[in-house]
GROMACS .gro file of C-alpha atoms in nm:
model
   97
    1MET     CA    1  -0.945   9.286  -4.280
    2GLN     CA    2  -0.902   9.662  -4.254
    3ILE     CA    3  -1.241   9.703  -4.421
    4ILE     CA    4  -1.403   9.497  -4.146
    5VAL     CA    5  -1.234   9.704  -3.876
    6SER     CA    6  -1.348  10.028  -4.044
    7ALA     CA    7  -1.703   9.900  -4.094
    8SER     CA    8  -1.727   9.792  -3.729
    9GLU     CA    9  -1.667  10.152  -3.621
   10ILE     CA   10  -1.980  10.282  -3.796
   11SER     CA   11  -2.232   9.996  -3.801
   12PRO     CA   12  -2.299   9.645  -3.671
   13VAL     CA   13  -2.104   9.369  -3.844
   14ILE     CA   14  -2.156   8.994  -3.873
   15LEU     CA   15  -1.843   8.815  -3.993
   16TYR     CA   16  -1.885   8.453  -4.100
   17ILE     CA   17  -1.578   8.237  -4.157
   18ARG     CA   18  -1.639   7.897  -4.312
   19ASP     CA   19  -1.394   7.617  -4.225
   20VAL     CA   20  -1.229   7.836  -3.964
   21ASP     CA   21  -0.996   7.559  -3.847
   22ASP     CA   22  -0.864   7.512  -4.200
   23LEU     CA   23  -0.800   7.885  -4.232
   24LEU     CA   24  -0.660   7.972  -3.890
   25GLY     CA   25  -0.535   7.635  -3.767
   26SER     CA   26  -0.303   7.578  -4.060
   27SER     CA   27  -0.117   7.908  -4.058
   28GLU     CA   28   0.033   8.085  -3.760
   29LYS     CA   29   0.054   8.405  -3.965
   30ALA     CA   30  -0.318   8.394  -4.049
   31TYR     CA   31  -0.401   8.321  -3.686
   32CYS     CA   32  -0.193   8.616  -3.559
   33MET     CA   33  -0.343   8.854  -3.818
   34PHE     CA   34  -0.695   8.744  -3.726
   35GLN     CA   35  -0.624   8.783  -3.354
   36LYS     CA   36  -0.492   9.138  -3.413
   37MET     CA   37  -0.804   9.222  -3.615
   38LEU     CA   38  -1.029   9.098  -3.334
   39LYS     CA   39  -0.854   9.331  -3.090
   40LYS     CA   40  -0.911   9.628  -3.324
   41LEU     CA   41  -1.283   9.566  -3.373
   42SER     CA   42  -1.516   9.804  -3.194
   43GLY     CA   43  -1.890   9.841  -3.175
   44ARG     CA   44  -2.140   9.565  -3.227
   45VAL     CA   45  -1.962   9.274  -3.393
   46ILE     CA   46  -2.048   8.906  -3.415
   47VAL     CA   47  -1.783   8.669  -3.546
   48ILE     CA   48  -1.901   8.321  -3.641
   49GLY     CA   49  -1.656   8.050  -3.731
   50SER     CA   50  -1.783   7.722  -3.870
   51GLN     CA   51  -1.621   7.385  -3.901
   52PHE     CA   52  -1.791   7.085  -4.055
   53LEU     CA   53  -1.682   6.756  -3.904
   54ASP     CA   54  -1.739   6.415  -4.057
   55ASP     CA   55  -1.909   6.150  -3.847
   56ASP     CA   56  -1.575   5.991  -3.759
   57GLU     CA   57  -1.416   6.322  -3.653
   58ASP     CA   58  -1.435   6.460  -3.304
   59ARG     CA   59  -1.454   6.817  -3.181
   60GLU     CA   60  -1.118   6.762  -3.009
   61ASP     CA   61  -0.963   6.745  -3.359
   62ILE     CA   62  -1.001   7.123  -3.389
   63GLU     CA   63  -0.691   7.325  -3.303
   64GLU     CA   64  -0.688   7.452  -2.943
   65SER     CA   65  -0.581   7.797  -3.057
   66VAL     CA   66  -0.888   7.825  -3.279
   67CYS     CA   67  -1.113   7.709  -2.994
   68ALA     CA   68  -0.960   7.984  -2.780
   69LEU     CA   69  -1.081   8.245  -3.031
   70PHE     CA   70  -1.428   8.087  -3.051
   71PRO     CA   71  -1.510   7.975  -2.696
   72CYS     CA   72  -1.885   7.934  -2.755
   73ILE     CA   73  -1.951   7.617  -2.950
   74LEU     CA   74  -2.284   7.526  -3.104
   75GLU     CA   75  -2.291   7.169  -3.225
   76THR     CA   76  -2.554   7.054  -3.471
   77LYS     CA   77  -2.610   6.695  -3.571
   78PRO     CA   78  -2.802   6.566  -3.870
   79PRO     CA   79  -3.145   6.411  -3.814
   80LYS     CA   80  -3.174   6.032  -3.810
   81ASP     CA   81  -3.492   6.019  -4.022
   82LYS     CA   82  -3.394   5.965  -4.389
   83ALA     CA   83  -3.641   6.216  -4.534
   84LEU     CA   84  -3.539   6.485  -4.287
   85LEU     CA   85  -3.172   6.400  -4.342
   86GLU     CA   86  -3.197   6.464  -4.717
   87LYS     CA   87  -3.372   6.795  -4.655
   88TRP     CA   88  -3.110   6.887  -4.392
   89LYS     CA   89  -2.821   6.803  -4.628
   90THR     CA   90  -2.975   7.011  -4.906
   91GLN     CA   91  -3.027   7.306  -4.673
   92MET     CA   92  -2.672   7.283  -4.536
   93GLU     CA   93  -2.530   7.278  -4.888
   94GLU     CA   94  -2.740   7.578  -4.995
   95ASP     CA   95  -2.649   7.773  -4.681
   96SER     CA   96  -2.278   7.704  -4.713
   97ASN     CA   97  -2.251   7.829  -5.073
   0.00000   0.00000   0.00000
């Protein structure tokens, strides 16, 4: 995380964290370290945390503490059309790897 802090001082940074709730919601130590890093960041920084929810899961299942770090939520839902759904699933899989 020190590298991210150093990089943020000299150039813009985009930090993407996949499955942010799994990473930060399961460990108080990880959450505290991440929170400290956020306070140290300077300059132009965008931090994006993603969380993929199954159809039967609800956004309220995400830890409150994680939601506090990421107050802006963008929710995407898969298309209902079967052809578009297959394309969407393929794109999501490619983008998340």
